[in-house]
Short mmCIF file of C-alpha atoms in Angstrom, two decimals:
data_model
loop_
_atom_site.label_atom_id
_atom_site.label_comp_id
_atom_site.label_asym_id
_atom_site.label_seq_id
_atom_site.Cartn_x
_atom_site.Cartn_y
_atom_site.Cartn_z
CA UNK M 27 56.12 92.64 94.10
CA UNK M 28 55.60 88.97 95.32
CA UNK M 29 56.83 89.87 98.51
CA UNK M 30 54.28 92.22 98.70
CA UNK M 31 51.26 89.93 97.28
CA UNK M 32 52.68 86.91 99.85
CA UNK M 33 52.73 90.16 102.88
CA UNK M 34 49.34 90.63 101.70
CA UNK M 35 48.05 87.18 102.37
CA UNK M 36 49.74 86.06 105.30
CA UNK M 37 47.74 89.75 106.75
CA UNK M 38 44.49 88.29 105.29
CA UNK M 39 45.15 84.74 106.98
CA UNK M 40 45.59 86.16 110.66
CA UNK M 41 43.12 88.59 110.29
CA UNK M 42 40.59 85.83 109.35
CA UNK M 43 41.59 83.53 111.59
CA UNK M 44 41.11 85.34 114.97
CA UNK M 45 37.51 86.72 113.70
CA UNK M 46 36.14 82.58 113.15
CA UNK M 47 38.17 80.61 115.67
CA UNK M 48 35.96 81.24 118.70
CA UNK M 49 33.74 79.62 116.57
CA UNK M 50 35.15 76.33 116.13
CA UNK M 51 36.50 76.56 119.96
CA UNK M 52 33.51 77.54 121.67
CA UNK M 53 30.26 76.00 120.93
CA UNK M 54 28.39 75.81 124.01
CA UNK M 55 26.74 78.88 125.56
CA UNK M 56 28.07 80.97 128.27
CA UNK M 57 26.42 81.04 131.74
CA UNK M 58 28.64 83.41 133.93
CA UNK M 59 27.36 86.57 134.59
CA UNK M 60 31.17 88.10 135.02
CA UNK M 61 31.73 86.46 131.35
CA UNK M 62 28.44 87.47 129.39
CA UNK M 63 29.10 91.12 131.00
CA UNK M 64 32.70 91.40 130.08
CA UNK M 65 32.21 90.16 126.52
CA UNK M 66 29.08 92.83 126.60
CA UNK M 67 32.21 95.35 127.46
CA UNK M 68 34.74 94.48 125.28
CA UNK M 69 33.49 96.71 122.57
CA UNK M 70 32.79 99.89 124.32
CA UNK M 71 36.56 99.05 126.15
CA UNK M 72 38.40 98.47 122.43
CA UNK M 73 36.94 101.33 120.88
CA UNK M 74 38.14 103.68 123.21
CA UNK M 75 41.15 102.22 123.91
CA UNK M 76 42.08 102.34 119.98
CA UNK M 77 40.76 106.26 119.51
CA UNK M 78 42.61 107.68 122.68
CA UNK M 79 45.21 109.13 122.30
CA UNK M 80 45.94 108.13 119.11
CA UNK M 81 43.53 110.56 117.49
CA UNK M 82 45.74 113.00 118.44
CA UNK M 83 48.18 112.65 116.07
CA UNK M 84 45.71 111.32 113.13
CA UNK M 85 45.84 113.93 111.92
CA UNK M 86 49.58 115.21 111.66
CA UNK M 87 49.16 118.25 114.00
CA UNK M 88 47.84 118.09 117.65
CA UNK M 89 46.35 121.96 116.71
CA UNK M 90 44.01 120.78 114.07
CA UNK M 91 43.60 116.96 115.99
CA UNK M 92 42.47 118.53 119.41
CA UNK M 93 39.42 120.77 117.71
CA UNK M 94 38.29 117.82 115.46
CA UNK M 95 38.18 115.56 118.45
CA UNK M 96 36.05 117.63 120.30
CA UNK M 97 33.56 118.72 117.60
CA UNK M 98 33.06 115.21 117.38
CA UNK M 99 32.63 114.54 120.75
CA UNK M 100 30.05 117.27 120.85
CA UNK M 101 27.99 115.92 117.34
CA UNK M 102 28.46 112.04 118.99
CA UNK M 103 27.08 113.89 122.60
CA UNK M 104 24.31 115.12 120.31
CA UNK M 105 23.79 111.57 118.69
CA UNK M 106 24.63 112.50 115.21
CA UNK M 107 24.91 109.48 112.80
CA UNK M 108 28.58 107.51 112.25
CA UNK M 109 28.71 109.38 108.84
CA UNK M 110 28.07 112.95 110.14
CA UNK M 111 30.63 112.34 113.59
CA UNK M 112 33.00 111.83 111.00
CA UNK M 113 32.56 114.93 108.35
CA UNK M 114 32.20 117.12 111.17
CA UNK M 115 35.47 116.22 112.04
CA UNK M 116 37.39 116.02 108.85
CA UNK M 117 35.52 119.66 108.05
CA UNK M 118 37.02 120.91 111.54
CA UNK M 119 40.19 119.87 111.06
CA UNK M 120 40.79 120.82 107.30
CA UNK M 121 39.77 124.63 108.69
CA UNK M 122 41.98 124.53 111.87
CA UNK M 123 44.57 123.70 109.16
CA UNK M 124 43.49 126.67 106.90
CA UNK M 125 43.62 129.07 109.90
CA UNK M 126 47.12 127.93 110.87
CA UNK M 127 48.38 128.01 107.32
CA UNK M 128 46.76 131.56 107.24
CA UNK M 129 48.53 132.55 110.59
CA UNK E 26 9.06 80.16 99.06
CA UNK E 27 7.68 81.77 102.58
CA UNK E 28 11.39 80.84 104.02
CA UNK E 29 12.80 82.45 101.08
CA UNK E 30 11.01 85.69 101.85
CA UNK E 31 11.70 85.44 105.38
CA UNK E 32 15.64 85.36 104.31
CA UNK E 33 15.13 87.97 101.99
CA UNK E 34 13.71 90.42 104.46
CA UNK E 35 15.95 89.43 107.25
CA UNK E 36 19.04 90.04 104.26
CA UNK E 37 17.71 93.39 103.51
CA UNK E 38 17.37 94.24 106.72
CA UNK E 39 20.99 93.43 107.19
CA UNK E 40 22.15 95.53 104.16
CA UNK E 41 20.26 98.84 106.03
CA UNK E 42 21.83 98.40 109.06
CA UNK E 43 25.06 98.31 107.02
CA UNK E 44 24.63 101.19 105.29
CA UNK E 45 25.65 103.65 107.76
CA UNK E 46 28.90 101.62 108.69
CA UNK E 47 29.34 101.81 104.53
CA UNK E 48 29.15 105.49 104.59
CA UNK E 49 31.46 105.90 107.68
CA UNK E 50 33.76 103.68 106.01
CA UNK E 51 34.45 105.48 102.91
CA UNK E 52 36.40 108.53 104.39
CA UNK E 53 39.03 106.06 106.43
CA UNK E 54 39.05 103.55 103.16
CA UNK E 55 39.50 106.70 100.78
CA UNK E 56 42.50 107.85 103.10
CA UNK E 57 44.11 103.78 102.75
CA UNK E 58 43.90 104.09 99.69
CA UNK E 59 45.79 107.41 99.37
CA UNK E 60 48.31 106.06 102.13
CA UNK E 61 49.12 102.77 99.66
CA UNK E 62 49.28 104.01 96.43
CA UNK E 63 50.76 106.97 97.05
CA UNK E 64 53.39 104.94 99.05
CA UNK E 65 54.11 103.17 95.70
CA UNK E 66 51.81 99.99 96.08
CA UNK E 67 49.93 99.62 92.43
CA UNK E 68 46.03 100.27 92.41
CA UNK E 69 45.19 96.70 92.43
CA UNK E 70 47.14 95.36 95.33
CA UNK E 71 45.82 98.37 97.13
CA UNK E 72 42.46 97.42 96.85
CA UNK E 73 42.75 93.60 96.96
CA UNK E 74 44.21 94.84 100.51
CA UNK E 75 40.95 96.04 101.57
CA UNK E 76 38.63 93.39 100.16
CA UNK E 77 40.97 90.06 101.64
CA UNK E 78 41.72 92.09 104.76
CA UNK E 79 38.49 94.36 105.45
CA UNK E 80 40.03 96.38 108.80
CA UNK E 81 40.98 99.05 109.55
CA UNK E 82 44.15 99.61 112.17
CA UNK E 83 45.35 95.70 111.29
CA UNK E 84 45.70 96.70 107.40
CA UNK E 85 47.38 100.33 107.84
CA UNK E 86 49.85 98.82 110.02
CA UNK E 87 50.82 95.67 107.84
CA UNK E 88 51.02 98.26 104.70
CA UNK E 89 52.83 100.66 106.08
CA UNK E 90 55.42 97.34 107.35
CA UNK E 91 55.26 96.27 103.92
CA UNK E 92 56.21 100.15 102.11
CA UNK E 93 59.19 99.73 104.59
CA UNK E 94 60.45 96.64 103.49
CA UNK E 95 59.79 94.93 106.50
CA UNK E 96 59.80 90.93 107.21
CA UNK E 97 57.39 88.41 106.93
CA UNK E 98 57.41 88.13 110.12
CA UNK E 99 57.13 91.43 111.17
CA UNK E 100 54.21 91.76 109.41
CA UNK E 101 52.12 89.23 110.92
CA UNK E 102 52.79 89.41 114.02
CA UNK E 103 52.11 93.48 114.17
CA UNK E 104 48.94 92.33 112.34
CA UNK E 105 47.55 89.53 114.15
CA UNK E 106 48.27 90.91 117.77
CA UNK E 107 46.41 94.22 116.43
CA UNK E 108 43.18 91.45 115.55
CA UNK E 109 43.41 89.74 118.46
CA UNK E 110 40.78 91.35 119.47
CA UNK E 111 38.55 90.04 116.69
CA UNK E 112 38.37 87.03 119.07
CA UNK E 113 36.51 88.80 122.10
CA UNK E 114 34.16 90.49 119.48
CA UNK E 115 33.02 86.51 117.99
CA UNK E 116 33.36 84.70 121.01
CA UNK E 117 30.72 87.37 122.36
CA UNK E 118 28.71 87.03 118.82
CA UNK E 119 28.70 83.22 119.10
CA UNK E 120 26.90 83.42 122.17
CA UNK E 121 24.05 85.88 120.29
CA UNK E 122 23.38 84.30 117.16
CA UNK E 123 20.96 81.36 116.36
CA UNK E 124 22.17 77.86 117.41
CA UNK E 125 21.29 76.17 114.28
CA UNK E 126 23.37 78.57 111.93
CA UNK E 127 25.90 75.87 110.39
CA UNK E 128 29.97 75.83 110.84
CA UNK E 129 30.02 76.95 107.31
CA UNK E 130 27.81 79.95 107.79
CA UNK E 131 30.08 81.17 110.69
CA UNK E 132 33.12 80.43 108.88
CA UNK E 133 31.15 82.63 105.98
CA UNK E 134 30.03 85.80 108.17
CA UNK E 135 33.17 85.47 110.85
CA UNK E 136 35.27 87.31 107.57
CA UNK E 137 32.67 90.37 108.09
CA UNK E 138 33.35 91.05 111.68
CA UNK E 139 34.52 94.30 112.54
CA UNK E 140 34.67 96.88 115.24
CA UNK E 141 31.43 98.62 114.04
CA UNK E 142 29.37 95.46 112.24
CA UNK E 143 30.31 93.79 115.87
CA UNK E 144 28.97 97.01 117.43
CA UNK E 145 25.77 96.90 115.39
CA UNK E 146 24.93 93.38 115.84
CA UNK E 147 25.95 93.13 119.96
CA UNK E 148 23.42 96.42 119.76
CA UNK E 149 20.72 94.32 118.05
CA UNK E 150 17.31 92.88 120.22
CA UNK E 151 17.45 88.88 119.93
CA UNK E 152 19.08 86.50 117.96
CA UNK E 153 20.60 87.42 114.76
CA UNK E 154 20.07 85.54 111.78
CA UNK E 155 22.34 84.27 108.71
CA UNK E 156 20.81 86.32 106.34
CA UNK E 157 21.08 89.33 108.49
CA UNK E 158 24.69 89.13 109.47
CA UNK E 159 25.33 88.51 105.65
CA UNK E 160 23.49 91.42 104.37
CA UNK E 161 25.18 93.42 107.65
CA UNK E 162 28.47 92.54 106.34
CA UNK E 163 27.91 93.18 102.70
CA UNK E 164 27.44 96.79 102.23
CA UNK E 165 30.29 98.35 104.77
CA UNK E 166 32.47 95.19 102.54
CA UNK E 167 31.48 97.13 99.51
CA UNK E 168 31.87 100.68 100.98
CA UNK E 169 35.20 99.69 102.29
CA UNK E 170 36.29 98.50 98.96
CA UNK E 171 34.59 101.70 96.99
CA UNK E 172 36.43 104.29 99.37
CA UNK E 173 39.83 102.43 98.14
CA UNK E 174 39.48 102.44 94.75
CA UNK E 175 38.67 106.23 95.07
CA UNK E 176 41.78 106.94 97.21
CA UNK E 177 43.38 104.90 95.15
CA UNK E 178 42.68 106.37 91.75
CA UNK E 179 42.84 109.90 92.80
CA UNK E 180 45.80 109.70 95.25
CA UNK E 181 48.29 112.21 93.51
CA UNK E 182 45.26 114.93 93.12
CA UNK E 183 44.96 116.03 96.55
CA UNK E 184 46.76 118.50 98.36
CA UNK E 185 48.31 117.57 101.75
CA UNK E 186 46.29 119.33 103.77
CA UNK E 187 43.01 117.71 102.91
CA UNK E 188 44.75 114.07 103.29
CA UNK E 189 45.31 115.85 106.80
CA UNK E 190 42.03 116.43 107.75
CA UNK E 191 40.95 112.72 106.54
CA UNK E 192 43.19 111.21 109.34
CA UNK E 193 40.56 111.67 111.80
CA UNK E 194 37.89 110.10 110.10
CA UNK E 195 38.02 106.60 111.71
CA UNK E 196 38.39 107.93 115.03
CA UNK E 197 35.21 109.82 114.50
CA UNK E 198 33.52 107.11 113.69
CA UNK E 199 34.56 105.07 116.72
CA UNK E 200 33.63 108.09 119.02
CA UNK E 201 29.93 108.17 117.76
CA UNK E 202 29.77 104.64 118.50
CA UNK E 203 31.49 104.95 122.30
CA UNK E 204 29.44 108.31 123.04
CA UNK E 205 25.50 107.77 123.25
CA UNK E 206 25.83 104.64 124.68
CA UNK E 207 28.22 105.70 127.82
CA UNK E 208 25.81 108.78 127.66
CA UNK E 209 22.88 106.47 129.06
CA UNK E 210 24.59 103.54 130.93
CA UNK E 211 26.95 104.89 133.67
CA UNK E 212 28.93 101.03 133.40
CA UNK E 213 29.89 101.73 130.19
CA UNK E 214 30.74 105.27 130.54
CA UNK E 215 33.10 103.59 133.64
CA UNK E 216 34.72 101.14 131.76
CA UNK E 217 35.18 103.30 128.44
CA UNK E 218 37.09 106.13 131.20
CA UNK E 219 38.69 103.13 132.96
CA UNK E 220 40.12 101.64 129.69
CA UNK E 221 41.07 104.78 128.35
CA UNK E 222 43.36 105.72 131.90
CA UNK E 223 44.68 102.03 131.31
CA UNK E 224 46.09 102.84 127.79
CA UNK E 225 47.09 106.27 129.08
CA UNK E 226 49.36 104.55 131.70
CA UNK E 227 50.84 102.07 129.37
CA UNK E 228 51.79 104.25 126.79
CA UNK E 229 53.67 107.20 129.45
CA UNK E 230 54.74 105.01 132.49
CA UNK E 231 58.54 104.09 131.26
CA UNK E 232 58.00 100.54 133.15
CA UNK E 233 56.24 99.61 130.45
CA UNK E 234 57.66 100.75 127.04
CA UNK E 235 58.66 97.65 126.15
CA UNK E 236 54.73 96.45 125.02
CA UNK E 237 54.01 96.95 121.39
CA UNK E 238 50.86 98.77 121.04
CA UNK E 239 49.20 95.64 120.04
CA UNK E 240 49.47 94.23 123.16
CA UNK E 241 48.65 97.45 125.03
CA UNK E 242 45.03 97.75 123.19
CA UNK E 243 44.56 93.96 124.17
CA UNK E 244 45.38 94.73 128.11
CA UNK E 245 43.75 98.10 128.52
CA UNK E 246 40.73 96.47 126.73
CA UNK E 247 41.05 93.46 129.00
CA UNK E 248 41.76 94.85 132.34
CA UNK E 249 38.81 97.86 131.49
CA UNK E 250 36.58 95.24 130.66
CA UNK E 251 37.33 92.87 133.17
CA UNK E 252 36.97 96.25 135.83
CA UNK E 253 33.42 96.78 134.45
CA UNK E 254 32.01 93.03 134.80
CA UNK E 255 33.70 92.65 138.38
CA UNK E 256 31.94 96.17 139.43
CA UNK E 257 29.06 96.36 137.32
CA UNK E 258 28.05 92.62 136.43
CA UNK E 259 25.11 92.12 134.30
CA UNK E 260 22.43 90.17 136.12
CA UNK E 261 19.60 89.04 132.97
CA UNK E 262 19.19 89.63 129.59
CA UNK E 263 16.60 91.99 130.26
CA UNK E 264 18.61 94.31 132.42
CA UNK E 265 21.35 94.13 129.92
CA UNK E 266 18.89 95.18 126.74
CA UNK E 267 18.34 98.83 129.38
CA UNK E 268 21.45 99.34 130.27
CA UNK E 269 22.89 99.21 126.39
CA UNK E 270 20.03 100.60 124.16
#
């Protein structure tokens, strides 16, 4: 168990310490256009990046995966809140698993 | 007392704007939770996880290290490679919050950045405040803690199938971010397709199997991103506050 609580920590400490050092490295602004831009893209870049393909398998089963990914794809295409993106999704995938179980 | 208000309002407004991230947050929290406990970690370590870590892939991966006996470390390097990116998403912050907010302050709000508080604030008009990143941060910290404690407490309940379904939560949440956005602003649809090609290619070309996915999410993010401010550079503030509302 202290292994775990000292795992725990050291997770905390380099979690924290990426999300404040830019701010004791870099104080003054940023000028360059290529710069300001690419920080402006990192985001948009990360996100998709970390849910494709990965959210694929998130779910255990490709068959239920692939219909929860595009319902939400189709409610974020709509511009459905964060919080309804995601229940549409769970929702889809719990019945794709239903109907397979049911198969 | 007129400053005070002003840093009330400016908190509150931050707590709103948190709100939906809190909701969003509960799902992929509630399914940690069930993950760690039900992997054998007591309830308390489980959520002290979530409140000293507060993310999302970083966390899941160091746990599930951890539930295999895995080595220090192991651990933190899986973990800290998988935050690198926390570094791009601050270094772009610092450059859009007010100047005179103090060392301590940063050091204070920095623990509160994640993918989607980033998201919110970079998607913000003007400077943000102190009192709004705090209040921005507090609520998805307090939904991300909630949504463990629930998973936590009612891990053994659930069937299998609905734990299933809750898999895809996060990745929900991330693609109502992406979506509108790229829907409006043809750069950003580019460099979300360009990134997402990058991973693609990292993951299936065998010449490259020997980067830990860590590292892949920081080069596909880096090369897609890179890719969109060679082709698509922003030119003024102005232009950029078009192309990403």
């Amino acid at each position: 168990m202290t292994k775990a609580i000292i795992a725990v920590l050291l997770m905390a400490l380099v979690t924290y310490l990426p999300r404040v050092l830019p701010f004791i490295l870099f104080r003054r602004e940023i000028k360059s256009p290529y710069i300001k831009s690419f920080l402006k893209y990192v985001p948009f870049s990360v996100l998709g990046v970390l849910t494709f393909p990965d959210i694929f398998t998130s779910t255990g089963d490709y068959r239920t995966a692939i219909p929860g990914t595009l319902v939400a794809l189709l409610l974020a295409y709509k511009e459905k809140s964060l919080v309804v993106v995601a229940i549409g999704a769970i929702i889809t995938v719990f019945l794709s698993g239903l109907f397979l179980t049911a198969l | 007392m007129k400053i005070n208000n002003k840093f009330k309002k400016q908190f509150f407004y931050g707590l709103r704007k948190g709100l939906p991230i809190a909701f969003g947050y509960i799902p992929v929290s509630f399914t940690f939770g069930l993950m760690a406990t039900g992997g054998g970690l007591p309830v308390w370590l489980t959520i002290f996880i979530s409140l000293s870590n507060l993310t999302s892939a970083g966390q899941f991966a160091g746990t599930s290290l951890i539930l295999a006996g895995a080595g220090y470390l192991e651990i933190v390097l899986t973990t800290f490679l998988i935050n690198i990116r926390y570094m791009l998403m601050s270094l772009s912050l610092s450059q859009k919050i007010e100047p005179e907010i103090t060392m301590v302050q940063r050091l204070i709000f920095g623990f509160g950045i994640t993918d989607e508080t980033f998201s919110v604030a970079s998607l913000e008009n003007g400077r943000l405040s102190y009192p709004f990143l705090l209040g921005l941060i507090s609520t998805p910290m307090a939904g991300w803690t909630f949504g463990t404690a629930l998973g936590a407490l009612i891990s053994k309940a659930l069937p299998d199938i609905m734990a299933n379904a809750m898999g895809i939560a996060l990745y929900g949440m991330f693609i109502a971010i992406i979506v509108p956005p790229a829907k409006k602003s043809k750069p950003v649809l580019m460099v979300v397709a360009a990134s997402i090609v990058m991973n693609f290619l990292l993951i299936y070309l065998p010449v490259f199997t020997f980067i830990s996915a860590g590292f892949r999410i920081i080069i596909a993010t880096i090369l897609g991103a890179s890719l969109g401010a060679f082709l698509f550079p922003v030119q003024d503030e102005k232009e950029t506050k078009e192309e990403f509302q």
